[in-house]
Amino acid sequence: MEPWRRELAEAVTDPAELLGLLRLDPGLLPAARRAAALFGLKVPRSFVNRMRPRDPRDPLLLQVLPLVAETFDVPGFGADPVGDLAAVRVPGVLSKYRGRALLMTTGGCAVNCRYCFRRAFPYDSGTLTPARLEAAVTELAALPGLEEVILSGGDPLALPTARLGRITTALARLPGLRRLRLHTRTPVVLPSRVDELLLRWLRSLPWPVVIVLHVNHPRELSAELREALAALAATGARLLNQSVLLRGINDEAPILARLSRELLDAGVLPYYLHALDRARGTAHFEVPDAKALALHAELAATLPGYLVPRLVREVEGAPAKRPVHASAAQSRC
């Protein structure tokens, strides 16, 4: 078994263990267990090691620690916040935007982020079996003007590299395919995933590859992650980052500015800053649009334009991600 798979198998899944490792108040445990019963805890130990012990407000911890706020029903927050279910063409294929489609490679991730917009997605009904992969490729071939396939999930890099190879071998039958994109957080929380097998697979692909990472806070950029990012870039892949704007985690302009600078230092271009997708159980993470716009304006006044990520949200039925505008802020204050 590859080292990264062993590390993933040994991820922390018990809230009591997480609290113990970080020497946090055991009084947090009952609420954590209640929330974890709705959406399980999962976090690799390499990510836990980046958290500050005895700090219940650590910004990395808050992304993974189940909280009682997740158990509250809040109007406007539901199971399918961005209309994924309406976009399913066949099991495993989501088509929302012209020229590109998303292939749901797996329901698994290396980490369960508490703000996940697909935390209630019915992955079991769309597990990408060999037969479903064939049906998915047939459906992709029938989409007009398809140029790009996005490997997503779950997280494609939570799959063994051999499985990824079988997927891309099947996709090679698509004559119009010009680019492959991977959306992943796995290297961020588990840098050992970037091993020679993965790098060899990336170098073998017949298309230009774009890897969209998911880093929310500059403290996630450990030395091990920076080494992994350099190895990914050396394959020729273009590295972009999308963050989610999260209350109490990265909703301060100096933090976001530092994140953009350090991403560029690591060879990654800031791409999107997402307004929170309103999944049930995530309301406590939401940043009002008025504050988001003020933060974004401060970034634009502080950083060169190429380091300012686009502030966007996904809206069901829209032909593309929508910029967050001042006119919309009044309804989300």
Tab-separated table of C-alpha atoms in Angstrom, residues 3-314:
chain	number	residue	atom	x	y	z
A	3	PRO	CA	2.206	5.642	2.059
A	4	TRP	CA	-0.511	8.171	1.291
A	5	ARG	CA	-3.169	5.451	1.306
A	6	ARG	CA	-1.928	4.251	4.675
A	7	GLU	CA	-2.090	7.824	5.981
A	8	LEU	CA	-5.613	8.198	4.642
A	9	ALA	CA	-6.680	4.954	6.287
A	10	GLU	CA	-5.307	6.290	9.574
A	11	ALA	CA	-7.141	9.637	9.366
A	12	VAL	CA	-8.819	10.898	12.531
A	13	THR	CA	-12.525	10.050	12.494
A	14	ASP	CA	-13.391	10.207	16.208
A	15	PRO	CA	-14.091	13.682	17.649
A	16	ALA	CA	-12.739	12.545	21.013
A	17	GLU	CA	-9.386	11.714	19.429
A	18	LEU	CA	-9.218	15.050	17.619
A	19	LEU	CA	-9.922	16.955	20.825
A	20	GLY	CA	-7.361	14.853	22.668
A	21	LEU	CA	-4.631	15.348	20.082
A	22	LEU	CA	-5.093	19.127	20.279
A	23	ARG	CA	-5.564	19.175	24.052
A	24	LEU	CA	-8.936	20.893	23.736
A	25	ASP	CA	-11.780	21.121	26.250
A	26	PRO	CA	-13.572	17.722	26.490
A	27	GLY	CA	-16.746	19.735	26.975
A	28	LEU	CA	-16.779	20.228	23.202
A	29	LEU	CA	-17.301	16.498	22.672
A	30	PRO	CA	-21.112	16.082	23.049
A	31	ALA	CA	-21.826	18.739	20.418
A	32	ALA	CA	-19.122	17.347	18.132
A	33	ARG	CA	-20.641	13.881	18.343
A	34	ARG	CA	-24.123	15.227	17.527
A	35	ALA	CA	-22.847	17.041	14.443
A	36	ALA	CA	-20.622	14.150	13.346
A	37	ALA	CA	-23.656	11.860	13.403
A	38	LEU	CA	-25.068	13.972	10.551
A	39	PHE	CA	-21.795	14.360	8.616
A	40	GLY	CA	-18.801	12.388	9.760
A	41	LEU	CA	-15.448	13.691	10.904
A	42	LYS	CA	-12.463	12.854	8.716
A	43	VAL	CA	-9.099	14.624	8.773
A	44	PRO	CA	-5.583	13.342	8.016
A	45	ARG	CA	-3.065	13.611	10.823
A	46	SER	CA	-0.722	15.659	8.644
A	47	PHE	CA	-3.365	18.371	8.598
A	48	VAL	CA	-4.022	18.063	12.334
A	49	ASN	CA	-0.287	18.633	12.876
A	50	ARG	CA	-0.647	22.120	11.355
A	51	MET	CA	-3.259	23.129	13.951
A	52	ARG	CA	-2.417	25.022	17.136
A	53	PRO	CA	-2.913	22.952	20.284
A	54	ARG	CA	-5.290	24.352	22.907
A	55	ASP	CA	-6.787	26.814	20.408
A	56	PRO	CA	-10.496	26.127	19.784
A	57	ARG	CA	-10.570	29.026	17.263
A	58	ASP	CA	-7.699	27.724	15.150
A	59	PRO	CA	-8.714	28.441	11.516
A	60	LEU	CA	-7.663	25.005	10.307
A	61	LEU	CA	-9.473	23.250	13.137
A	62	LEU	CA	-12.709	25.150	12.478
A	63	GLN	CA	-12.780	23.782	8.934
A	64	VAL	CA	-13.003	20.194	10.196
A	65	LEU	CA	-14.383	20.199	13.772
A	66	PRO	CA	-18.086	19.240	13.973
A	67	LEU	CA	-20.035	21.955	15.828
A	68	VAL	CA	-23.544	22.078	17.261
A	69	ALA	CA	-24.397	24.893	14.817
A	70	GLU	CA	-24.471	22.244	12.064
A	71	THR	CA	-27.538	20.679	13.650
A	72	PHE	CA	-29.675	23.836	13.326
A	73	ASP	CA	-32.196	24.240	10.506
A	74	VAL	CA	-31.749	27.685	8.940
A	75	PRO	CA	-34.125	28.997	6.237
A	76	GLY	CA	-32.466	29.160	2.831
A	77	PHE	CA	-29.971	26.394	3.576
A	78	GLY	CA	-30.790	23.032	1.987
A	79	ALA	CA	-29.517	19.700	0.724
A	80	ASP	CA	-28.779	20.757	-2.874
A	81	PRO	CA	-27.693	24.408	-2.733
A	82	VAL	CA	-26.320	24.758	-6.274
A	83	GLY	CA	-28.710	22.541	-8.238
A	84	ASP	CA	-26.400	19.580	-8.755
A	85	LEU	CA	-29.221	17.046	-8.916
A	86	ALA	CA	-30.955	18.856	-11.765
A	87	ALA	CA	-27.670	18.842	-13.711
A	88	VAL	CA	-27.139	15.047	-13.597
A	89	ARG	CA	-27.293	13.668	-17.161
A	90	VAL	CA	-26.460	10.065	-16.261
A	91	PRO	CA	-24.962	8.772	-13.003
A	92	GLY	CA	-21.577	10.436	-12.670
A	93	VAL	CA	-22.021	13.221	-15.247
A	94	LEU	CA	-23.092	16.763	-14.374
A	95	SER	CA	-23.556	19.258	-17.182
A	96	LYS	CA	-24.151	22.893	-16.217
A	97	TYR	CA	-21.972	25.039	-18.452
A	98	ARG	CA	-21.437	24.923	-22.203
A	99	GLY	CA	-18.215	23.333	-23.396
A	100	ARG	CA	-17.407	21.528	-20.168
A	101	ALA	CA	-18.852	18.822	-17.980
A	102	LEU	CA	-18.084	17.371	-14.591
A	103	LEU	CA	-17.320	13.716	-13.982
A	104	MET	CA	-18.066	12.616	-10.422
A	105	THR	CA	-15.190	10.202	-9.960
A	106	THR	CA	-15.896	9.263	-6.335
A	107	GLY	CA	-17.911	10.246	-3.297
A	108	GLY	CA	-14.830	10.026	-1.087
A	109	CYS	CA	-12.545	12.830	0.073
A	110	ALA	CA	-9.345	12.959	2.062
A	111	VAL	CA	-11.021	15.387	4.486
A	112	ASN	CA	-14.595	16.209	5.415
A	113	CYS	CA	-14.798	19.996	5.279
A	114	ARG	CA	-17.635	21.189	7.488
A	115	TYR	CA	-18.796	23.768	4.906
A	116	CYS	CA	-19.013	21.165	2.100
A	117	PHE	CA	-21.759	22.004	-0.393
A	118	ARG	CA	-22.109	18.328	-1.377
A	119	ARG	CA	-22.323	16.955	2.152
A	120	ALA	CA	-25.822	15.579	1.361
A	121	PHE	CA	-25.176	14.549	-2.259
A	122	PRO	CA	-26.412	10.971	-2.952
A	123	TYR	CA	-23.040	9.597	-4.026
A	124	ASP	CA	-24.055	5.966	-3.554
A	125	SER	CA	-26.506	6.208	-6.440
A	126	GLY	CA	-23.753	7.325	-8.795
A	127	THR	CA	-20.668	5.297	-7.836
A	128	LEU	CA	-18.466	5.196	-10.927
A	129	THR	CA	-18.416	1.470	-11.639
A	130	PRO	CA	-16.829	0.292	-14.934
A	131	ALA	CA	-20.289	0.064	-16.511
A	132	ARG	CA	-21.193	3.557	-15.328
A	133	LEU	CA	-17.885	4.902	-16.606
A	134	GLU	CA	-18.743	3.557	-20.040
A	135	ALA	CA	-22.199	5.121	-19.889
A	136	ALA	CA	-20.660	8.391	-18.683
A	137	VAL	CA	-18.202	8.525	-21.592
A	138	THR	CA	-21.042	7.846	-24.021
A	139	GLU	CA	-23.016	10.720	-22.508
A	140	LEU	CA	-20.002	13.030	-22.584
A	141	ALA	CA	-19.459	12.207	-26.253
A	142	ALA	CA	-23.031	13.296	-26.981
A	143	LEU	CA	-22.666	16.728	-25.348
A	144	PRO	CA	-22.379	19.420	-28.033
A	145	GLY	CA	-19.151	21.384	-28.092
A	146	LEU	CA	-17.534	19.541	-25.181
A	147	GLU	CA	-13.900	20.669	-24.804
A	148	GLU	CA	-13.127	20.097	-21.138
A	149	VAL	CA	-13.885	17.398	-18.569
A	150	ILE	CA	-13.589	18.246	-14.896
A	151	LEU	CA	-12.711	15.389	-12.564
A	152	SER	CA	-14.472	16.061	-9.288
A	153	GLY	CA	-16.521	14.323	-6.656
A	154	GLY	CA	-15.771	13.912	-3.758
A	155	ASP	CA	-12.147	14.327	-4.659
A	156	PRO	CA	-10.555	12.528	-7.609
A	157	LEU	CA	-7.146	12.371	-5.901
A	158	ALA	CA	-8.703	10.334	-3.101
A	159	LEU	CA	-8.741	7.521	-5.691
A	160	PRO	CA	-5.749	5.258	-6.349
A	161	THR	CA	-3.756	6.393	-9.356
A	162	ALA	CA	-4.551	3.165	-11.223
A	163	ARG	CA	-8.253	4.053	-11.026
A	164	LEU	CA	-7.519	7.528	-12.339
A	165	GLY	CA	-5.628	5.946	-15.208
A	166	ARG	CA	-8.620	3.818	-16.166
A	167	ILE	CA	-10.821	6.898	-16.145
A	168	THR	CA	-8.528	8.925	-18.377
A	169	THR	CA	-8.009	5.982	-20.735
A	170	ALA	CA	-11.784	5.953	-21.225
A	171	LEU	CA	-11.892	9.734	-21.673
A	172	ALA	CA	-9.242	9.498	-24.412
A	173	ARG	CA	-12.013	8.210	-26.681
A	174	LEU	CA	-13.588	11.686	-26.705
A	175	PRO	CA	-12.333	13.226	-29.956
A	176	GLY	CA	-13.095	16.855	-29.069
A	177	LEU	CA	-11.548	16.837	-25.607
A	178	ARG	CA	-8.943	19.614	-25.363
A	179	ARG	CA	-8.341	20.006	-21.618
A	180	LEU	CA	-8.594	18.011	-18.408
A	181	ARG	CA	-9.265	19.738	-15.111
A	182	LEU	CA	-8.945	18.267	-11.605
A	183	HIS	CA	-10.608	19.822	-8.575
A	184	THR	CA	-8.856	18.610	-5.449
A	185	ARG	CA	-8.110	19.391	-1.827
A	186	THR	CA	-6.287	16.119	-1.190
A	187	PRO	CA	-2.709	17.407	-1.683
A	188	VAL	CA	-3.489	20.281	0.699
A	189	VAL	CA	-4.386	18.017	3.606
A	190	LEU	CA	-2.297	15.021	2.517
A	191	PRO	CA	0.820	16.177	0.619
A	192	SER	CA	2.140	12.606	0.435
A	193	ARG	CA	-0.573	11.952	-2.182
A	194	VAL	CA	1.728	13.639	-4.689
A	195	ASP	CA	3.923	10.611	-5.288
A	196	GLU	CA	5.825	9.369	-8.312
A	197	LEU	CA	2.895	7.277	-9.552
A	198	LEU	CA	0.642	10.314	-9.626
A	199	LEU	CA	3.280	12.483	-11.273
A	200	ARG	CA	3.930	9.820	-13.910
A	201	TRP	CA	0.192	9.630	-14.653
A	202	LEU	CA	-0.060	13.410	-15.021
A	203	ARG	CA	2.941	13.500	-17.373
A	204	SER	CA	1.388	10.762	-19.517
A	205	LEU	CA	-1.893	12.560	-20.203
A	206	PRO	CA	-2.482	13.674	-23.798
A	207	TRP	CA	-4.188	16.971	-22.864
A	208	PRO	CA	-3.158	20.144	-21.069
A	209	VAL	CA	-4.040	19.715	-17.394
A	210	VAL	CA	-5.391	22.325	-15.015
A	211	ILE	CA	-5.346	21.472	-11.297
A	212	VAL	CA	-7.663	23.607	-9.194
A	213	LEU	CA	-6.622	23.348	-5.563
A	214	HIS	CA	-8.607	24.380	-2.514
A	215	VAL	CA	-6.588	26.346	0.039
A	216	ASN	CA	-8.520	28.623	2.388
A	217	HIS	CA	-5.886	29.915	4.791
A	218	PRO	CA	-2.148	30.636	4.453
A	219	ARG	CA	-1.329	28.337	7.366
A	220	GLU	CA	-2.376	25.413	5.185
A	221	LEU	CA	0.685	26.040	3.002
A	222	SER	CA	3.165	23.844	4.871
A	223	ALA	CA	6.672	23.104	3.609
A	224	GLU	CA	5.512	19.621	2.570
A	225	LEU	CA	2.642	21.069	0.568
A	226	ARG	CA	4.926	23.554	-1.162
A	227	GLU	CA	7.186	20.682	-2.230
A	228	ALA	CA	4.161	18.783	-3.526
A	229	LEU	CA	2.958	21.819	-5.477
A	230	ALA	CA	6.364	22.261	-7.068
A	231	ALA	CA	6.278	18.622	-8.177
A	232	LEU	CA	2.792	19.052	-9.645
A	233	ALA	CA	3.854	22.176	-11.521
A	234	ALA	CA	6.906	20.355	-12.898
A	235	THR	CA	4.564	17.976	-14.774
A	236	GLY	CA	3.382	20.937	-16.847
A	237	ALA	CA	0.025	21.230	-15.087
A	238	ARG	CA	-1.303	24.733	-14.466
A	239	LEU	CA	-2.110	25.287	-10.796
A	240	LEU	CA	-5.020	27.485	-9.722
A	241	ASN	CA	-6.659	27.955	-6.339
A	242	GLN	CA	-10.224	28.493	-5.258
A	243	SER	CA	-11.066	29.414	-1.680
A	244	VAL	CA	-14.347	29.662	0.165
A	245	LEU	CA	-14.938	32.814	2.192
A	246	LEU	CA	-15.591	31.526	5.714
A	247	ARG	CA	-16.644	33.459	8.780
A	248	GLY	CA	-14.055	33.326	11.548
A	249	ILE	CA	-11.526	31.572	9.316
A	250	ASN	CA	-10.398	33.806	6.453
A	251	ASP	CA	-12.808	36.784	6.476
A	252	GLU	CA	-10.098	39.394	7.040
A	253	ALA	CA	-8.322	41.232	4.231
A	254	PRO	CA	-4.780	40.726	5.622
A	255	ILE	CA	-5.356	36.957	5.764
A	256	LEU	CA	-6.680	36.830	2.203
A	257	ALA	CA	-3.863	39.057	0.929
A	258	ARG	CA	-1.259	36.861	2.611
A	259	LEU	CA	-2.933	33.792	1.122
A	260	SER	CA	-2.726	35.219	-2.408
A	261	ARG	CA	0.926	36.192	-2.001
A	262	GLU	CA	1.944	32.849	-0.556
A	263	LEU	CA	0.004	30.925	-3.187
A	264	LEU	CA	1.904	32.735	-5.914
A	265	ASP	CA	5.178	32.039	-4.115
A	266	ALA	CA	4.178	28.361	-4.231
A	267	GLY	CA	3.412	28.515	-7.959
A	268	VAL	CA	-0.374	28.720	-7.666
A	269	LEU	CA	-2.521	31.508	-9.113
A	270	PRO	CA	-5.534	32.679	-7.057
A	271	TYR	CA	-8.644	31.999	-9.147
A	272	TYR	CA	-11.930	32.162	-7.236
A	273	LEU	CA	-13.034	33.371	-3.838
A	274	HIS	CA	-16.399	31.669	-3.411
A	275	ALA	CA	-19.315	32.981	-1.460
A	276	LEU	CA	-20.569	30.123	0.690
A	277	ASP	CA	-22.886	27.639	-1.010
A	278	ARG	CA	-25.889	27.420	1.286
A	279	ALA	CA	-25.793	23.748	2.242
A	280	ARG	CA	-27.777	22.677	5.289
A	281	GLY	CA	-25.572	22.793	8.381
A	282	THR	CA	-23.205	25.493	7.104
A	283	ALA	CA	-24.987	28.773	7.957
A	284	HIS	CA	-22.502	29.643	10.710
A	285	PHE	CA	-19.778	29.973	8.051
A	286	GLU	CA	-21.586	32.532	5.893
A	287	VAL	CA	-20.088	35.990	5.406
A	288	PRO	CA	-22.616	38.693	4.408
A	289	ASP	CA	-22.197	39.958	0.866
A	290	ALA	CA	-21.622	43.521	2.041
A	291	LYS	CA	-18.612	42.417	4.069
A	292	ALA	CA	-17.391	40.153	1.263
A	293	LEU	CA	-17.470	43.063	-1.173
A	294	ALA	CA	-15.613	45.306	1.256
A	295	LEU	CA	-12.935	42.640	1.729
A	296	HIS	CA	-12.628	42.175	-2.017
A	297	ALA	CA	-12.293	45.923	-2.577
A	298	GLU	CA	-9.537	46.051	0.030
A	299	LEU	CA	-7.716	43.210	-1.734
A	300	ALA	CA	-7.996	45.049	-5.050
A	301	ALA	CA	-6.511	48.158	-3.443
A	302	THR	CA	-3.674	46.161	-1.868
A	303	LEU	CA	-2.608	43.554	-4.423
A	304	PRO	CA	-1.734	43.525	-8.114
A	305	GLY	CA	-4.732	42.492	-10.175
A	306	TYR	CA	-3.471	38.998	-10.953
A	307	LEU	CA	-3.421	38.191	-7.230
A	308	VAL	CA	-7.042	39.232	-6.633
A	309	PRO	CA	-9.318	36.177	-6.943
A	310	ARG	CA	-12.739	36.687	-8.510
A	311	LEU	CA	-15.485	36.936	-5.885
A	312	VAL	CA	-18.247	34.666	-7.165
A	313	ARG	CA	-21.133	32.444	-6.219
A	314	GLU	CA	-22.745	29.535	-7.990
